[in-house]
GROMACS .gro file of C-alpha atoms in nm:
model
  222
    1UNK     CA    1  -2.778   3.251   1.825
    2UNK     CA    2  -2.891   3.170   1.521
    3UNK     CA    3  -2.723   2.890   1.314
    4UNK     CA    4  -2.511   2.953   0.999
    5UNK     CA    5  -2.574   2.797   0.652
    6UNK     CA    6  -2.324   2.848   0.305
    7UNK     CA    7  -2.501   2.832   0.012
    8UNK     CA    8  -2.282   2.698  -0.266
    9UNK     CA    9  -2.478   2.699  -0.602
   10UNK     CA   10  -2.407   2.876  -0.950
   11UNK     CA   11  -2.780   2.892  -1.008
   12UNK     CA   12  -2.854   3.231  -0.883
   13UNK     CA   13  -3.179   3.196  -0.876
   14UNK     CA   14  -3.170   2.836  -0.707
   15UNK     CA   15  -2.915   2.989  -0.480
   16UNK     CA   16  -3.157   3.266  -0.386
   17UNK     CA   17  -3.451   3.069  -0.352
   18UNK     CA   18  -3.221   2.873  -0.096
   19UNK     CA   19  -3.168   3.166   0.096
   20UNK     CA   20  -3.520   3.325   0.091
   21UNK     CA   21  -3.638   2.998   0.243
   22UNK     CA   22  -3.407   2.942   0.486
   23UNK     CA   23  -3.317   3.338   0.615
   24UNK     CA   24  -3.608   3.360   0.859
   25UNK     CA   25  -3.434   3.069   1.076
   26UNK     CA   26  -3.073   3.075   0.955
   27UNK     CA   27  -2.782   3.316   0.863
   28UNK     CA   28  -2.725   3.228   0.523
   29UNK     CA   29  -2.375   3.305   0.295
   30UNK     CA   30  -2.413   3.291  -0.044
   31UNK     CA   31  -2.133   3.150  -0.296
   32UNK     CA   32  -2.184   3.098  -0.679
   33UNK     CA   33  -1.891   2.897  -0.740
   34UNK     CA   34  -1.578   2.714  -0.555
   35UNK     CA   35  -1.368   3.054  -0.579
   36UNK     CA   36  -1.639   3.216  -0.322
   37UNK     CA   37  -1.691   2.951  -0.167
   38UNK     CA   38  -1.341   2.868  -0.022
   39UNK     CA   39  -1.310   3.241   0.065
   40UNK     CA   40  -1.612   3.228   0.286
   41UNK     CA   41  -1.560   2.884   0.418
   42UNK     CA   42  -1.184   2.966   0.506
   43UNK     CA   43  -1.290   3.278   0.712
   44UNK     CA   44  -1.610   3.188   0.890
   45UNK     CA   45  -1.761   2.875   1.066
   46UNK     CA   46  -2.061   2.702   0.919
   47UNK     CA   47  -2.318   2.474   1.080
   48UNK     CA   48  -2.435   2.275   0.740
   49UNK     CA   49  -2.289   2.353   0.440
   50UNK     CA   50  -2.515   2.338   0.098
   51UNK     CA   51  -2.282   2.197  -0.230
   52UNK     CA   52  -2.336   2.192  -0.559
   53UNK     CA   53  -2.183   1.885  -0.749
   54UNK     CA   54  -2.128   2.077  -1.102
   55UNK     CA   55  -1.988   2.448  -1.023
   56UNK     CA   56  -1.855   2.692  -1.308
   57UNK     CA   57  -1.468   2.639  -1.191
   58UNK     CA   58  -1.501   2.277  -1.018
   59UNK     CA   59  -1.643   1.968  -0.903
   60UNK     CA   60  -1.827   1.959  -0.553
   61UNK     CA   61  -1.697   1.636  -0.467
   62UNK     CA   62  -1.317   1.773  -0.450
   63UNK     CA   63  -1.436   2.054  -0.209
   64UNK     CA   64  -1.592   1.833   0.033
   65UNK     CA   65  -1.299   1.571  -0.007
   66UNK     CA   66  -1.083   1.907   0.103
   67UNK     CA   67  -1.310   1.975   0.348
   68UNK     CA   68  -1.328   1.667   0.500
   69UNK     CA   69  -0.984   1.645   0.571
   70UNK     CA   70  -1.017   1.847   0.871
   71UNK     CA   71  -1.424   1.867   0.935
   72UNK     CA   72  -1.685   1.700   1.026
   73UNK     CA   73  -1.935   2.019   0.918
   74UNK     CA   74  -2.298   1.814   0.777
   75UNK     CA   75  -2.259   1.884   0.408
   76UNK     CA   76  -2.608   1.824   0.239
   77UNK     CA   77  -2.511   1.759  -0.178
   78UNK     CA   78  -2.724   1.955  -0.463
   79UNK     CA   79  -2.746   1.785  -0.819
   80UNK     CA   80  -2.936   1.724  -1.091
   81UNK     CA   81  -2.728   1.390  -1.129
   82UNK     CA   82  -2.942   1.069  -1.087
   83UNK     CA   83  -2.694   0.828  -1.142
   84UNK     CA   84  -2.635   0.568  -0.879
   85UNK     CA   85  -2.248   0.572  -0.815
   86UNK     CA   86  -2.273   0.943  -0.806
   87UNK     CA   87  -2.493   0.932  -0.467
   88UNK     CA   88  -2.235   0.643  -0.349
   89UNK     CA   89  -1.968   0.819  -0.401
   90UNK     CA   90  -2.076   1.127  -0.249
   91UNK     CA   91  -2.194   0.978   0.081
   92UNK     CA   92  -1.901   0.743   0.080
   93UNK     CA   93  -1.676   1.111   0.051
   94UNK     CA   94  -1.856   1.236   0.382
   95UNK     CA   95  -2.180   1.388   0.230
   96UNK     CA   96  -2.451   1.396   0.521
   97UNK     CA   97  -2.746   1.371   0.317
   98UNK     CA   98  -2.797   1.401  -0.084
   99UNK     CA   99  -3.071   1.550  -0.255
  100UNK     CA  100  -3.161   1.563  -0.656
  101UNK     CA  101  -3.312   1.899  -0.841
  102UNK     CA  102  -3.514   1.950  -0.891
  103UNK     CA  103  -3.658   1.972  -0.486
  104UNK     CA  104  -3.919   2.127  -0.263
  105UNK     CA  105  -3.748   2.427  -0.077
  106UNK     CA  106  -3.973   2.311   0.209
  107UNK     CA  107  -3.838   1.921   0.217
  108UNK     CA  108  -3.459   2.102   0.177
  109UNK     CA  109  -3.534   2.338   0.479
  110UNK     CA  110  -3.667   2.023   0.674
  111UNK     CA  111  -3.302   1.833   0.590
  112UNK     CA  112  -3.129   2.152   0.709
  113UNK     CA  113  -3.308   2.129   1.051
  114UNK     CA  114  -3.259   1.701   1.084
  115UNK     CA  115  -2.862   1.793   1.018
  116UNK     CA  116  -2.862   2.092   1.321
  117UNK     CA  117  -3.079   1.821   1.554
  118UNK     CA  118  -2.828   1.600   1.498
  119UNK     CA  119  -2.559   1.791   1.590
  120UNK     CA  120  -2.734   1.941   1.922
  121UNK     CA  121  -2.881   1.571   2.029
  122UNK     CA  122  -2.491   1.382   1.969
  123UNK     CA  123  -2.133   1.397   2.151
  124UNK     CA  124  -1.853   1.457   1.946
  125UNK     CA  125  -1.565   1.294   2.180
  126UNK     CA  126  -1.551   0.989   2.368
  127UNK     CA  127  -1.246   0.853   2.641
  128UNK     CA  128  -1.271   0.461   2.642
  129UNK     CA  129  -1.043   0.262   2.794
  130UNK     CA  130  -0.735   0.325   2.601
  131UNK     CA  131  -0.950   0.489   2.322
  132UNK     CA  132  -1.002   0.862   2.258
  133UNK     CA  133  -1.245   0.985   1.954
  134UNK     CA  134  -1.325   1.327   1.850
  135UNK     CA  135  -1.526   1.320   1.583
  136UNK     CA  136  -1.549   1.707   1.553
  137UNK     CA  137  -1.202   1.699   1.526
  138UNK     CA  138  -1.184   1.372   1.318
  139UNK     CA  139  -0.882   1.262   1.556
  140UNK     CA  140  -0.894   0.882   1.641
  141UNK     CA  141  -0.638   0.751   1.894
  142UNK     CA  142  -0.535   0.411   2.080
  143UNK     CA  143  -0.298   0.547   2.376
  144UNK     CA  144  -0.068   0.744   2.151
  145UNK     CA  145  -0.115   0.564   1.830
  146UNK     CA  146  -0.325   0.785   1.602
  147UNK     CA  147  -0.565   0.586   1.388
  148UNK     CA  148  -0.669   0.682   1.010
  149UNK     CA  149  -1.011   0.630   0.989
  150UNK     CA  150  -1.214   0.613   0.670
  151UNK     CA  151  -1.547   0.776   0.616
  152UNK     CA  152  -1.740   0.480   0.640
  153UNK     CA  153  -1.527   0.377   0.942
  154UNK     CA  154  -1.576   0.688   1.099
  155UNK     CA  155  -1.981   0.685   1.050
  156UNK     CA  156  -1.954   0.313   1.202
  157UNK     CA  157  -1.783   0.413   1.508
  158UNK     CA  158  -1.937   0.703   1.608
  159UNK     CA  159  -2.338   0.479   1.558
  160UNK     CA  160  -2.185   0.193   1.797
  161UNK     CA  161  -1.968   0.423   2.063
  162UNK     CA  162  -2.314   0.679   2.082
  163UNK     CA  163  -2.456   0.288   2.154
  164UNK     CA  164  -2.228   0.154   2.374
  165UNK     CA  165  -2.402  -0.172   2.523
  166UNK     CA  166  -2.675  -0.160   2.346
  167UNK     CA  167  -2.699  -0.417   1.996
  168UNK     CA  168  -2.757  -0.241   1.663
  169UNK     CA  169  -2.893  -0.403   1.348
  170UNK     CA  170  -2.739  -0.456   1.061
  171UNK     CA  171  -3.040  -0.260   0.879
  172UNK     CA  172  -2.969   0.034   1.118
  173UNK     CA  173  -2.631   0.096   1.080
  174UNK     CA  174  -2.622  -0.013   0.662
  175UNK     CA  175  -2.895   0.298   0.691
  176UNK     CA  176  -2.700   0.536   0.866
  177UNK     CA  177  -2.325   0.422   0.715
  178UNK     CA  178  -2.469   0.513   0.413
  179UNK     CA  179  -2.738   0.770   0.442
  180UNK     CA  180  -3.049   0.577   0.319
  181UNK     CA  181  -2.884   0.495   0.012
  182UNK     CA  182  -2.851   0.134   0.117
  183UNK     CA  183  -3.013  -0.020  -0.160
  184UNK     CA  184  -2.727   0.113  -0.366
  185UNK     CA  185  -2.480  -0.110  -0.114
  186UNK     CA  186  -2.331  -0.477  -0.183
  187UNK     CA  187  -2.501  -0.675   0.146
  188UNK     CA  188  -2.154  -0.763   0.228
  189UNK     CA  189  -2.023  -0.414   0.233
  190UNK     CA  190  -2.091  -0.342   0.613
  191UNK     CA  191  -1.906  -0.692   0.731
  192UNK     CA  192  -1.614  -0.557   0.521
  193UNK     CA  193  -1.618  -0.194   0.696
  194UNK     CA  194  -1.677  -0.388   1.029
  195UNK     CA  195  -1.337  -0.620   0.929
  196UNK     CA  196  -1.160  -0.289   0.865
  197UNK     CA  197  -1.239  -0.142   1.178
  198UNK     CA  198  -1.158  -0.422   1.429
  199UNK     CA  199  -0.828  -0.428   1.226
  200UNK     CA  200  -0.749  -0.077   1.278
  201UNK     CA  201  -0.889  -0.097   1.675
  202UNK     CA  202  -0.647  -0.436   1.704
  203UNK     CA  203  -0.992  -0.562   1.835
  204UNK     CA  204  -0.962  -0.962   1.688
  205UNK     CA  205  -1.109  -1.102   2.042
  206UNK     CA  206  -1.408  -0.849   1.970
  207UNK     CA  207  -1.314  -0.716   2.323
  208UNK     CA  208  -1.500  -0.351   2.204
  209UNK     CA  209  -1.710  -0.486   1.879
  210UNK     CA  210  -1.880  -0.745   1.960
  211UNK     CA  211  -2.062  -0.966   1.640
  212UNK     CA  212  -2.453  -1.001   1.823
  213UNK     CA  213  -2.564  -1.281   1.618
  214UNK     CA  214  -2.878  -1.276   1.448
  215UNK     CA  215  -2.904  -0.886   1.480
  216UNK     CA  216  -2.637  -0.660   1.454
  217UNK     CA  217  -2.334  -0.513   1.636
  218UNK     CA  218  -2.285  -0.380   1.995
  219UNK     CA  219  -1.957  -0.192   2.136
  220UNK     CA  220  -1.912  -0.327   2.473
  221UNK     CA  221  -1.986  -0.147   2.770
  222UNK     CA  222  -1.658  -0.194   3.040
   0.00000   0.00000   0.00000
């Protein structure tokens, strides 16, 4: 069965070149603005989602926050905006990946498939100890304590439990926290998210997050 792919761009002609390159692999939806584009989303399910930042009767960034309340769908943004806190804050919303028009229809389609790969290759729950995460249903819980994760938390749990007993750099999971956009990123930012997240896990011992000095991080294998 083929994968499905909503188009969200008010460029018609961008939004059609979209779909002309990706139809011959994908199912494609097309929306022109957030109006569609809720209508489509809240009927059907959609393997990556394509978002425009600057639509005729919104802003991107609130549909993905609204989406991201309940989803973990890869949501690849569209823009023509180059500035720096822009990208930040979209990948810091949940944004997957982030590209600037204009772009190569071919490097777009070849995002599309590393998004789907990703999906296939990764589990989306995990029963630890007294831990359960779904990460397709974005539902964290110690016992029967429900934990509210952030974005960034979420992105750093998922790279260390998918890694369980094995160590991963700092460089690594900066990269994948925040989507290659790591040069935008304070050096101290992933220590803080790290902080956060032992809080949240009541994990001050680092009984599950262990600090592997010199490197990285590691979630214990029990």
């Amino acid at each position: 069965m083929k994968s499905k792919i909503l188009i969200i761009e008010d460029d018609k002609k961008l939004n059609d070149g979209i779909k002309l390159a990706l139809r011959r692999e994908y199912l494609c939806d097309q929306a022109f603005n957030l109006k569609e584009a809720k209508e489509l989303y809240n009927v059907d399910h959609y393997d990556v989602i394509l978002l425009d930042v600057n639509l005729p009767d919104g802003n991107g960034f609130d549909f993905m926050e609204e989406i991201r309340k309940t989803d973990l769908t890869p949501i690849i943004l569209l823009t023509a905006n180059k500035m720096e806190m822009d990208i930040v804050s979209g990948l810091e919303m949940g944004a997957n990946d982030y590209i600037t028009k204009p772009f190569s229809l071919a490097v777009l389609r070849a995002r599309v498939a590393v998004q789907l790969r990703n999906i296939a290759a990764a589990p989306l729950s995990f029963s630890i100890g007294d831990f359960y995460f779904d990460f397709q249903k974005m539902e964290f819980r110690k016992k029967d304590s429900l934990l509210e994760l952030s974005k960034t938390e979420q992105r750093l749990l998922k790279k260390l439990v998918e890694n369980m007993g094995r160590s991963i750099s700092r460089e690594q999971l900066t990269d994948y926290i925040w989507q290659g956009e790591n040069e935008f990123v304070d050096e101290h930012a992933l220590t803080v998210v790290v902080n956060r997240l032992r809080n949240k896990l009541g994990d001050d011992n680092q009984n599950y997050i262990k600090t592997v000095y010199g490197v990285g991080y590691m979630w214990v294998r029990k």
